[in-house]
PDB file of C-alpha atoms and ligand atoms in Angstrom:
ATOM      1  CA  MET V   9       8.907  80.204 -20.231  1.00  0.00           C
ATOM      2  CA  LYS V  10      11.083  81.263 -23.102  1.00  0.00           C
ATOM      3  CA  SER V  11      14.501  80.704 -21.549  1.00  0.00           C
ATOM      4  CA  ILE V  12      16.153  78.673 -18.795  1.00  0.00           C
ATOM      5  CA  LEU V  13      16.927  81.948 -16.979  1.00  0.00           C
ATOM      6  CA  GLU V  14      13.281  81.932 -15.986  1.00  0.00           C
ATOM      7  CA  PHE V  15      13.873  78.683 -14.083  1.00  0.00           C
ATOM      8  CA  ALA V  16      16.344  80.533 -11.836  1.00  0.00           C
ATOM      9  CA  ARG V  17      13.943  83.450 -11.465  1.00  0.00           C
ATOM     10  CA  ALA V  18      11.077  81.137 -10.513  1.00  0.00           C
ATOM     11  CA  ARG V  19      13.303  79.395  -7.933  1.00  0.00           C
ATOM     12  CA  ARG V  20      14.305  82.760  -6.447  1.00  0.00           C
ATOM     13  CA  ASP V  21      10.672  83.951  -6.316  1.00  0.00           C
ATOM     14  CA  LEU V  22       9.457  80.529  -5.022  1.00  0.00           C
ATOM     15  CA  LYS V  23       7.098  80.319  -8.002  1.00  0.00           C
ATOM     16  CA  PRO V  24       6.290  76.659  -8.821  1.00  0.00           C
ATOM     17  CA  ILE V  25       7.564  75.528 -12.233  1.00  0.00           C
ATOM     18  CA  VAL V  26       5.150  73.467 -14.329  1.00  0.00           C
ATOM     19  CA  VAL V  27       6.683  70.995 -16.767  1.00  0.00           C
ATOM     20  CA  VAL V  28       4.880  68.449 -18.922  1.00  0.00           C
ATOM     21  CA  THR V  29       6.124  65.994 -21.516  1.00  0.00           C
ATOM     22  CA  ALA V  30       5.175  66.181 -25.178  1.00  0.00           C
ATOM     23  CA  TYR V  31       6.376  64.170 -28.124  1.00  0.00           C
ATOM     24  CA  ASP V  32       4.616  65.603 -31.184  1.00  0.00           C
ATOM     25  CA  ALA V  33       3.876  68.972 -32.772  1.00  0.00           C
ATOM     26  CA  LEU V  34       0.124  69.119 -32.182  1.00  0.00           C
ATOM     27  CA  THR V  35       0.381  68.271 -28.476  1.00  0.00           C
ATOM     28  CA  ALA V  36       3.258  70.737 -28.123  1.00  0.00           C
ATOM     29  CA  ARG V  37       1.124  73.443 -29.731  1.00  0.00           C
ATOM     30  CA  THR V  38      -1.623  72.822 -27.169  1.00  0.00           C
ATOM     31  CA  VAL V  39       0.877  72.823 -24.288  1.00  0.00           C
ATOM     32  CA  ALA V  40       2.272  76.113 -25.608  1.00  0.00           C
ATOM     33  CA  GLU V  41      -1.237  77.609 -25.447  1.00  0.00           C
ATOM     34  CA  SER V  42      -1.610  76.397 -21.840  1.00  0.00           C
ATOM     35  CA  GLU V  43      -0.265  77.820 -18.593  1.00  0.00           C
ATOM     36  CA  ALA V  44       2.531  75.202 -18.408  1.00  0.00           C
ATOM     37  CA  ASP V  45       6.071  76.609 -18.273  1.00  0.00           C
ATOM     38  CA  ALA V  46       8.187  74.112 -20.195  1.00  0.00           C
ATOM     39  CA  ILE V  47       8.060  70.949 -22.272  1.00  0.00           C
ATOM     40  CA  LEU V  48      10.130  67.838 -21.658  1.00  0.00           C
ATOM     41  CA  VAL V  49      10.676  65.572 -24.640  1.00  0.00           C
ATOM     42  CA  GLY V  50      11.234  62.642 -22.311  1.00  0.00           C
ATOM     43  CA  ASP V  51      12.743  59.347 -23.347  1.00  0.00           C
ATOM     44  CA  SER V  52       9.481  57.987 -21.927  1.00  0.00           C
ATOM     45  CA  LEU V  53       8.477  58.348 -25.583  1.00  0.00           C
ATOM     46  CA  ALA V  54      10.044  54.918 -26.125  1.00  0.00           C
ATOM     47  CA  MET V  55       7.196  53.421 -24.112  1.00  0.00           C
ATOM     48  CA  VAL V  56       4.426  55.972 -24.626  1.00  0.00           C
ATOM     49  CA  VAL V  57       4.781  56.561 -28.363  1.00  0.00           C
ATOM     50  CA  HIS V  58       6.675  53.530 -29.627  1.00  0.00           C
ATOM     51  CA  GLY V  59       5.296  50.804 -27.329  1.00  0.00           C
ATOM     52  CA  LEU V  60       8.792  49.685 -26.306  1.00  0.00           C
ATOM     53  CA  PRO V  61       9.422  48.036 -22.927  1.00  0.00           C
ATOM     54  CA  SER V  62      11.550  50.770 -21.290  1.00  0.00           C
ATOM     55  CA  THR V  63      13.435  54.008 -21.872  1.00  0.00           C
ATOM     56  CA  VAL V  64      16.554  51.929 -22.513  1.00  0.00           C
ATOM     57  CA  HIS V  65      15.145  51.547 -26.040  1.00  0.00           C
ATOM     58  CA  ALA V  66      14.993  55.254 -26.888  1.00  0.00           C
ATOM     59  CA  THR V  67      17.605  56.125 -29.514  1.00  0.00           C
ATOM     60  CA  LEU V  68      19.178  59.454 -30.398  1.00  0.00           C
ATOM     61  CA  GLU V  69      17.383  59.325 -33.752  1.00  0.00           C
ATOM     62  CA  MET V  70      14.010  59.028 -31.972  1.00  0.00           C
ATOM     63  CA  MET V  71      14.864  61.843 -29.569  1.00  0.00           C
ATOM     64  CA  VAL V  72      15.952  64.132 -32.422  1.00  0.00           C
ATOM     65  CA  LEU V  73      12.844  63.371 -34.506  1.00  0.00           C
ATOM     66  CA  HIS V  74      10.421  64.054 -31.637  1.00  0.00           C
ATOM     67  CA  THR V  75      12.341  67.098 -30.382  1.00  0.00           C
ATOM     68  CA  ALA V  76      12.130  68.662 -33.847  1.00  0.00           C
ATOM     69  CA  ALA V  77       8.384  67.956 -34.004  1.00  0.00           C
ATOM     70  CA  VAL V  78       7.816  69.465 -30.544  1.00  0.00           C
ATOM     71  CA  ARG V  79       9.843  72.548 -31.431  1.00  0.00           C
ATOM     72  CA  ARG V  80       7.709  73.083 -34.565  1.00  0.00           C
ATOM     73  CA  GLY V  81       4.586  72.962 -32.392  1.00  0.00           C
ATOM     74  CA  ALA V  82       5.992  75.183 -29.638  1.00  0.00           C
ATOM     75  CA  PRO V  83       8.375  77.627 -31.310  1.00  0.00           C
ATOM     76  CA  ASP V  84       8.868  79.922 -28.301  1.00  0.00           C
ATOM     77  CA  MET V  85       8.834  77.642 -25.293  1.00  0.00           C
ATOM     78  CA  VAL V  86      11.625  76.051 -23.250  1.00  0.00           C
ATOM     79  CA  VAL V  87      11.987  72.515 -24.626  1.00  0.00           C
ATOM     80  CA  ILE V  88      14.182  70.085 -22.703  1.00  0.00           C
ATOM     81  CA  ALA V  89      15.201  66.877 -24.473  1.00  0.00           C
ATOM     82  CA  ASP V  90      16.400  63.707 -22.805  1.00  0.00           C
ATOM     83  CA  MET V  91      19.850  62.374 -23.606  1.00  0.00           C
ATOM     84  CA  PRO V  92      18.997  58.765 -24.488  1.00  0.00           C
ATOM     85  CA  PHE V  93      20.444  55.636 -22.896  1.00  0.00           C
ATOM     86  CA  LEU V  94      24.286  55.704 -22.827  1.00  0.00           C
ATOM     87  CA  ALA V  95      24.532  58.881 -24.924  1.00  0.00           C
ATOM     88  CA  HIS V  96      26.422  60.603 -22.100  1.00  0.00           C
ATOM     89  CA  ARG V  97      28.450  57.502 -21.192  1.00  0.00           C
ATOM     90  CA  LYS V  98      30.465  57.077 -24.383  1.00  0.00           C
ATOM     91  CA  GLY V  99      32.941  59.852 -23.782  1.00  0.00           C
ATOM     92  CA  LEU V 100      33.003  63.591 -24.338  1.00  0.00           C
ATOM     93  CA  GLU V 101      32.942  63.529 -28.114  1.00  0.00           C
ATOM     94  CA  GLU V 102      29.920  61.254 -28.414  1.00  0.00           C
ATOM     95  CA  ALA V 103      28.040  63.120 -25.661  1.00  0.00           C
ATOM     96  CA  THR V 104      28.749  66.471 -27.292  1.00  0.00           C
ATOM     97  CA  ARG V 105      27.597  65.126 -30.649  1.00  0.00           C
ATOM     98  CA  ALA V 106      24.344  63.824 -29.128  1.00  0.00           C
ATOM     99  CA  ALA V 107      23.610  67.002 -27.175  1.00  0.00           C
ATOM    100  CA  GLY V 108      24.477  69.111 -30.228  1.00  0.00           C
ATOM    101  CA  ALA V 109      22.064  67.101 -32.362  1.00  0.00           C
ATOM    102  CA  LEU V 110      19.280  67.637 -29.807  1.00  0.00           C
ATOM    103  CA  LEU V 111      19.922  71.382 -29.660  1.00  0.00           C
ATOM    104  CA  GLN V 112      20.063  71.612 -33.440  1.00  0.00           C
ATOM    105  CA  ALA V 113      16.731  69.765 -33.555  1.00  0.00           C
ATOM    106  CA  GLY V 114      15.271  72.539 -31.404  1.00  0.00           C
ATOM    107  CA  ALA V 115      15.915  71.689 -27.748  1.00  0.00           C
ATOM    108  CA  THR V 116      16.737  74.548 -25.393  1.00  0.00           C
ATOM    109  CA  ALA V 117      18.453  72.176 -22.977  1.00  0.00           C
ATOM    110  CA  VAL V 118      19.228  68.519 -22.414  1.00  0.00           C
ATOM    111  CA  LYS V 119      18.399  66.324 -19.432  1.00  0.00           C
ATOM    112  CA  LEU V 120      20.626  63.462 -18.400  1.00  0.00           C
ATOM    113  CA  GLU V 121      20.380  60.835 -15.695  1.00  0.00           C
ATOM    114  CA  ASN V 122      22.764  60.517 -12.722  1.00  0.00           C
ATOM    115  CA  VAL V 123      26.111  62.239 -12.251  1.00  0.00           C
ATOM    116  CA  ALA V 124      28.857  59.868 -11.054  1.00  0.00           C
ATOM    117  CA  GLY V 125      31.173  58.881 -13.867  1.00  0.00           C
ATOM    118  CA  HIS V 126      30.120  61.615 -16.294  1.00  0.00           C
ATOM    119  CA  GLU V 127      30.883  64.797 -14.360  1.00  0.00           C
ATOM    120  CA  ASP V 128      33.293  65.764 -17.157  1.00  0.00           C
ATOM    121  CA  VAL V 129      30.480  65.496 -19.715  1.00  0.00           C
ATOM    122  CA  ILE V 130      28.161  67.726 -17.679  1.00  0.00           C
ATOM    123  CA  ALA V 131      30.879  70.356 -17.176  1.00  0.00           C
ATOM    124  CA  HIS V 132      31.851  70.218 -20.856  1.00  0.00           C
ATOM    125  CA  LEU V 133      28.266  70.595 -22.105  1.00  0.00           C
ATOM    126  CA  VAL V 134      27.594  73.495 -19.750  1.00  0.00           C
ATOM    127  CA  GLY V 135      30.912  75.074 -20.790  1.00  0.00           C
ATOM    128  CA  SER V 136      29.873  74.653 -24.432  1.00  0.00           C
ATOM    129  CA  GLY V 137      26.653  76.619 -23.989  1.00  0.00           C
ATOM    130  CA  ILE V 138      24.329  73.643 -23.605  1.00  0.00           C
ATOM    131  CA  PRO V 139      22.058  73.967 -20.574  1.00  0.00           C
ATOM    132  CA  VAL V 140      21.926  70.723 -18.599  1.00  0.00           C
ATOM    133  CA  MET V 141      19.141  69.445 -16.363  1.00  0.00           C
ATOM    134  CA  GLY V 142      20.039  66.570 -14.017  1.00  0.00           C
ATOM    135  CA  HIS V 143      17.828  63.616 -13.092  1.00  0.00           C
ATOM    136  CA  LEU V 144      18.253  61.759  -9.783  1.00  0.00           C
ATOM    137  CA  GLY V 145      16.316  59.258  -7.693  1.00  0.00           C
ATOM    138  CA  LEU V 146      14.517  56.749  -9.876  1.00  0.00           C
ATOM    139  CA  THR V 147      16.521  56.934 -13.086  1.00  0.00           C
ATOM    140  CA  PRO V 148      14.613  54.699 -15.527  1.00  0.00           C
ATOM    141  CA  GLN V 149      17.609  54.155 -17.821  1.00  0.00           C
ATOM    142  CA  SER V 150      19.093  52.104 -14.929  1.00  0.00           C
ATOM    143  CA  ILE V 151      15.964  49.974 -14.588  1.00  0.00           C
ATOM    144  CA  ASN V 152      17.913  46.756 -15.123  1.00  0.00           C
ATOM    145  CA  GLN V 153      20.085  47.628 -12.144  1.00  0.00           C
ATOM    146  CA  LEU V 154      17.290  49.068  -9.965  1.00  0.00           C
ATOM    147  CA  GLY V 155      15.137  45.973 -10.537  1.00  0.00           C
ATOM    148  CA  GLY V 156      11.873  47.917 -10.871  1.00  0.00           C
ATOM    149  CA  TYR V 157      10.212  51.321 -10.638  1.00  0.00           C
ATOM    150  CA  HIS V 158      10.548  51.716  -6.859  1.00  0.00           C
ATOM    151  CA  LEU V 159      10.975  54.611  -4.455  1.00  0.00           C
ATOM    152  CA  GLN V 160      14.672  55.535  -4.199  1.00  0.00           C
ATOM    153  CA  GLY V 161      16.738  57.163  -1.431  1.00  0.00           C
ATOM    154  CA  ARG V 162      15.079  55.291   1.427  1.00  0.00           C
ATOM    155  CA  SER V 163      18.187  54.209   3.326  1.00  0.00           C
ATOM    156  CA  VAL V 164      20.446  56.681   5.115  1.00  0.00           C
ATOM    157  CA  ASP V 165      23.286  55.890   2.699  1.00  0.00           C
ATOM    158  CA  GLU V 166      21.124  56.267  -0.402  1.00  0.00           C
ATOM    159  CA  ALA V 167      19.731  59.562   0.860  1.00  0.00           C
ATOM    160  CA  ALA V 168      23.231  60.896   1.605  1.00  0.00           C
ATOM    161  CA  GLN V 169      24.399  59.858  -1.872  1.00  0.00           C
ATOM    162  CA  LEU V 170      21.430  61.539  -3.520  1.00  0.00           C
ATOM    163  CA  LYS V 171      22.050  64.788  -1.608  1.00  0.00           C
ATOM    164  CA  ALA V 172      25.745  64.709  -2.580  1.00  0.00           C
ATOM    165  CA  ASP V 173      24.850  64.042  -6.238  1.00  0.00           C
ATOM    166  CA  ALA V 174      22.382  66.927  -6.267  1.00  0.00           C
ATOM    167  CA  LYS V 175      25.000  69.290  -4.846  1.00  0.00           C
ATOM    168  CA  ARG V 176      27.536  68.028  -7.405  1.00  0.00           C
ATOM    169  CA  LEU V 177      25.106  68.708 -10.252  1.00  0.00           C
ATOM    170  CA  GLU V 178      24.643  72.251  -9.023  1.00  0.00           C
ATOM    171  CA  GLU V 179      28.434  72.731  -8.775  1.00  0.00           C
ATOM    172  CA  LEU V 180      28.885  71.394 -12.312  1.00  0.00           C
ATOM    173  CA  GLY V 181      26.496  74.051 -13.605  1.00  0.00           C
ATOM    174  CA  ALA V 182      23.207  72.177 -14.088  1.00  0.00           C
ATOM    175  CA  PHE V 183      20.361  74.717 -14.235  1.00  0.00           C
ATOM    176  CA  SER V 184      17.809  72.383 -12.623  1.00  0.00           C
ATOM    177  CA  LEU V 185      17.260  68.753 -11.756  1.00  0.00           C
ATOM    178  CA  VAL V 186      14.463  66.231 -11.762  1.00  0.00           C
ATOM    179  CA  LEU V 187      13.869  64.235  -8.579  1.00  0.00           C
ATOM    180  CA  GLU V 188      11.895  61.122  -9.444  1.00  0.00           C
ATOM    181  CA  CYS V 189      10.264  58.813  -6.900  1.00  0.00           C
ATOM    182  CA  VAL V 190      12.087  59.867  -3.750  1.00  0.00           C
ATOM    183  CA  PRO V 191      10.636  60.361  -0.256  1.00  0.00           C
ATOM    184  CA  THR V 192       8.964  63.748   0.215  1.00  0.00           C
ATOM    185  CA  ALA V 193      11.227  64.669   3.153  1.00  0.00           C
ATOM    186  CA  LEU V 194      14.371  63.911   1.153  1.00  0.00           C
ATOM    187  CA  ALA V 195      13.120  65.920  -1.836  1.00  0.00           C
ATOM    188  CA  ALA V 196      12.376  68.828   0.519  1.00  0.00           C
ATOM    189  CA  GLU V 197      15.877  68.614   2.028  1.00  0.00           C
ATOM    190  CA  VAL V 198      17.549  68.529  -1.382  1.00  0.00           C
ATOM    191  CA  THR V 199      15.440  71.442  -2.603  1.00  0.00           C
ATOM    192  CA  ALA V 200      16.307  73.527   0.457  1.00  0.00           C
ATOM    193  CA  ALA V 201      20.036  72.766   0.065  1.00  0.00           C
ATOM    194  CA  LEU V 202      20.202  73.931  -3.569  1.00  0.00           C
ATOM    195  CA  THR V 203      19.900  77.283  -5.302  1.00  0.00           C
ATOM    196  CA  ILE V 204      18.834  75.628  -8.594  1.00  0.00           C
ATOM    197  CA  PRO V 205      15.219  74.467  -8.877  1.00  0.00           C
ATOM    198  CA  THR V 206      14.205  70.832  -8.367  1.00  0.00           C
ATOM    199  CA  ILE V 207      11.399  69.428 -10.503  1.00  0.00           C
ATOM    200  CA  GLY V 208       9.614  66.543  -8.834  1.00  0.00           C
ATOM    201  CA  ILE V 209       7.713  63.525 -10.071  1.00  0.00           C
ATOM    202  CA  GLY V 210       6.544  61.231  -7.314  1.00  0.00           C
ATOM    203  CA  ALA V 211       8.635  63.314  -4.919  1.00  0.00           C
ATOM    204  CA  GLY V 212       5.944  65.163  -2.962  1.00  0.00           C
ATOM    205  CA  GLY V 213       5.005  68.818  -2.941  1.00  0.00           C
ATOM    206  CA  SER V 214       8.161  70.534  -1.662  1.00  0.00           C
ATOM    207  CA  THR V 215      10.124  70.576  -4.908  1.00  0.00           C
ATOM    208  CA  SER V 216      10.450  73.809  -6.896  1.00  0.00           C
ATOM    209  CA  GLY V 217       8.150  72.424  -9.588  1.00  0.00           C
ATOM    210  CA  GLN V 218       6.462  69.311 -10.942  1.00  0.00           C
ATOM    211  CA  VAL V 219       6.663  67.306 -14.133  1.00  0.00           C
ATOM    212  CA  LEU V 220       4.067  64.877 -15.430  1.00  0.00           C
ATOM    213  CA  VAL V 221       4.015  62.599 -18.433  1.00  0.00           C
ATOM    214  CA  ILE V 222       1.244  63.995 -20.637  1.00  0.00           C
ATOM    215  CA  THR V 223      -0.439  60.644 -21.243  1.00  0.00           C
ATOM    216  CA  ASP V 224      -0.702  60.108 -17.450  1.00  0.00           C
ATOM    217  CA  LEU V 225      -2.093  63.612 -16.947  1.00  0.00           C
ATOM    218  CA  LEU V 226      -4.675  63.082 -19.706  1.00  0.00           C
ATOM    219  CA  GLY V 227      -5.535  59.537 -18.588  1.00  0.00           C
ATOM    220  CA  LEU V 228      -4.839  58.092 -22.019  1.00  0.00           C
ATOM    221  CA  ASP V 229      -3.652  54.726 -20.714  1.00  0.00           C
ATOM    222  CA  ALA V 230      -6.415  52.767 -18.986  1.00  0.00           C
ATOM    223  CA  LYS V 231      -3.962  50.227 -17.570  1.00  0.00           C
ATOM    224  CA  PHE V 232      -1.029  52.322 -16.379  1.00  0.00           C
ATOM    225  CA  ARG V 233      -2.021  54.437 -13.383  1.00  0.00           C
ATOM    226  CA  PRO V 234       0.951  55.524 -11.263  1.00  0.00           C
ATOM    227  CA  ARG V 235      -0.222  56.685  -7.827  1.00  0.00           C
ATOM    228  CA  PHE V 236       1.678  59.962  -7.995  1.00  0.00           C
ATOM    229  CA  ALA V 237       0.224  61.026 -11.363  1.00  0.00           C
ATOM    230  CA  ARG V 238      -3.075  62.855 -11.055  1.00  0.00           C
ATOM    231  CA  ARG V 239      -5.443  62.304 -13.997  1.00  0.00           C
ATOM    232  CA  TYR V 240      -6.933  65.581 -15.156  1.00  0.00           C
ATOM    233  CA  LEU V 241      -8.979  63.869 -17.863  1.00  0.00           C
ATOM    234  CA  ASP V 242     -10.342  60.421 -18.586  1.00  0.00           C
ATOM    235  CA  GLY V 243      -8.725  60.602 -22.011  1.00  0.00           C
ATOM    236  CA  HIS V 244      -9.005  56.874 -22.648  1.00  0.00           C
ATOM    237  CA  GLY V 245     -12.726  56.839 -21.851  1.00  0.00           C
ATOM    238  CA  GLU V 246     -13.433  60.006 -23.855  1.00  0.00           C
ATOM    239  CA  ILE V 247     -11.539  58.786 -26.918  1.00  0.00           C
ATOM    240  CA  LEU V 248     -13.107  55.327 -26.737  1.00  0.00           C
ATOM    241  CA  SER V 249     -16.561  56.817 -26.533  1.00  0.00           C
ATOM    242  CA  ALA V 250     -15.869  59.145 -29.509  1.00  0.00           C
ATOM    243  CA  LEU V 251     -14.598  56.195 -31.578  1.00  0.00           C
ATOM    244  CA  ASN V 252     -17.647  54.115 -30.721  1.00  0.00           C
ATOM    245  CA  ASN V 253     -19.985  56.978 -31.577  1.00  0.00           C
ATOM    246  CA  TYR V 254     -18.256  57.306 -34.947  1.00  0.00           C
ATOM    247  CA  ALA V 255     -18.497  53.539 -35.616  1.00  0.00           C
ATOM    248  CA  ARG V 256     -22.186  53.519 -34.661  1.00  0.00           C
ATOM    249  CA  ASP V 257     -22.942  56.562 -36.812  1.00  0.00           C
ATOM    250  CA  VAL V 258     -21.268  55.015 -39.880  1.00  0.00           C
ATOM    251  CA  ARG V 259     -23.143  51.745 -39.386  1.00  0.00           C
ATOM    252  CA  ALA V 260     -26.444  53.573 -38.899  1.00  0.00           C
ATOM    253  CA  ALA V 261     -25.785  55.707 -42.006  1.00  0.00           C
ATOM    254  CA  LYS V 262     -25.812  58.827 -39.797  1.00  0.00           C
ATOM    255  CA  PHE V 263     -22.332  59.887 -40.888  1.00  0.00           C
ATOM    256  CA  PRO V 264     -21.675  61.711 -43.109  1.00  0.00           C
ATOM    257  CA  ALA V 265     -24.717  63.968 -42.879  1.00  0.00           C
ATOM    258  CA  ARG V 266     -25.797  66.143 -45.812  1.00  0.00           C
ATOM    259  CA  GLU V 267     -23.860  69.188 -44.534  1.00  0.00           C
ATOM    260  CA  GLU V 268     -20.694  67.083 -44.219  1.00  0.00           C
ATOM    261  CA  VAL V 269     -20.684  66.054 -47.863  1.00  0.00           C
ATOM    262  CA  ILE V 270     -18.446  68.028 -50.226  1.00  0.00           C
ATOM    263  CA  ALA V 271     -20.624  68.528 -53.261  1.00  0.00           C
TER     264      ALA V 271
HETATM  265  O1  LIG P   4      11.215  60.570 -19.797  1.00  0.00           O
HETATM  266  C1  LIG P   4      10.466  61.219 -19.053  1.00  0.00           C
HETATM  267  O2  LIG P   4       9.286  61.441 -19.351  1.00  0.00           O
HETATM  268  C2  LIG P   4      11.020  61.722 -17.810  1.00  0.00           C
HETATM  269  C3  LIG P   4      10.080  62.256 -16.775  1.00  0.00           C
HETATM  270  C4  LIG P   4       9.301  61.162 -16.164  1.00  0.00           C
HETATM  271  C5  LIG P   4      10.780  63.070 -15.759  1.00  0.00           C
HETATM  272  O3  LIG P   4      12.202  61.675 -17.624  1.00  0.00           O
END
């Protein structure tokens, strides 16, 4: 997809939207060659790329750096960048500055977690020409309050709150929203109640689209295997085997071969 208008079109035509994260130019270039619709420069990069303990540690500087790299790799694709921890909670001016920096780095849109307490920010960004994607359910920036990466929206009250928040996001002008780790039935209800598309992760198959973290999809982490993330490749195994083949070839004097030597 080249613009967020295609999100609305896909929702209208009930065409599933395929989103995947990317954090660097080369991966973004490969995603752009694929059949995926859009790239999310998720603040998951704090953990995936930088080895930090949670998304709380992603900074605006990191998000800008990786967004710019992704945009260079995928010049024509919708790129959504996460507003990092607290960026949308420090008032209108700070939020506008952060979102502006992400757009100037190459993002088409920004994604921000939750809605209560920063409705004014969402409305202001949308009114300023910055497309906003919401993020409800498991919102990892609140991990210290949630106490872990658990399914959200299980109680009647939580489900009602999530539905109200989703509706509020739509009213405020969000073009789409991520539903992370919520019961399938709740995700289906929210999706049916909205005209904007929902993008699910761990939210079942009734959302308007899906998003996966690229390292989960490619199986790059042997230890981290969330149940909802299908592995389309044993990336860890393949890379390990390639590295071992290289090490063995060097030690056996099989690499470089004659045709690999620059005379
Ligand atoms: O940061 C991220 O990668 C995300 C997705 C998991 C939705 O927010």
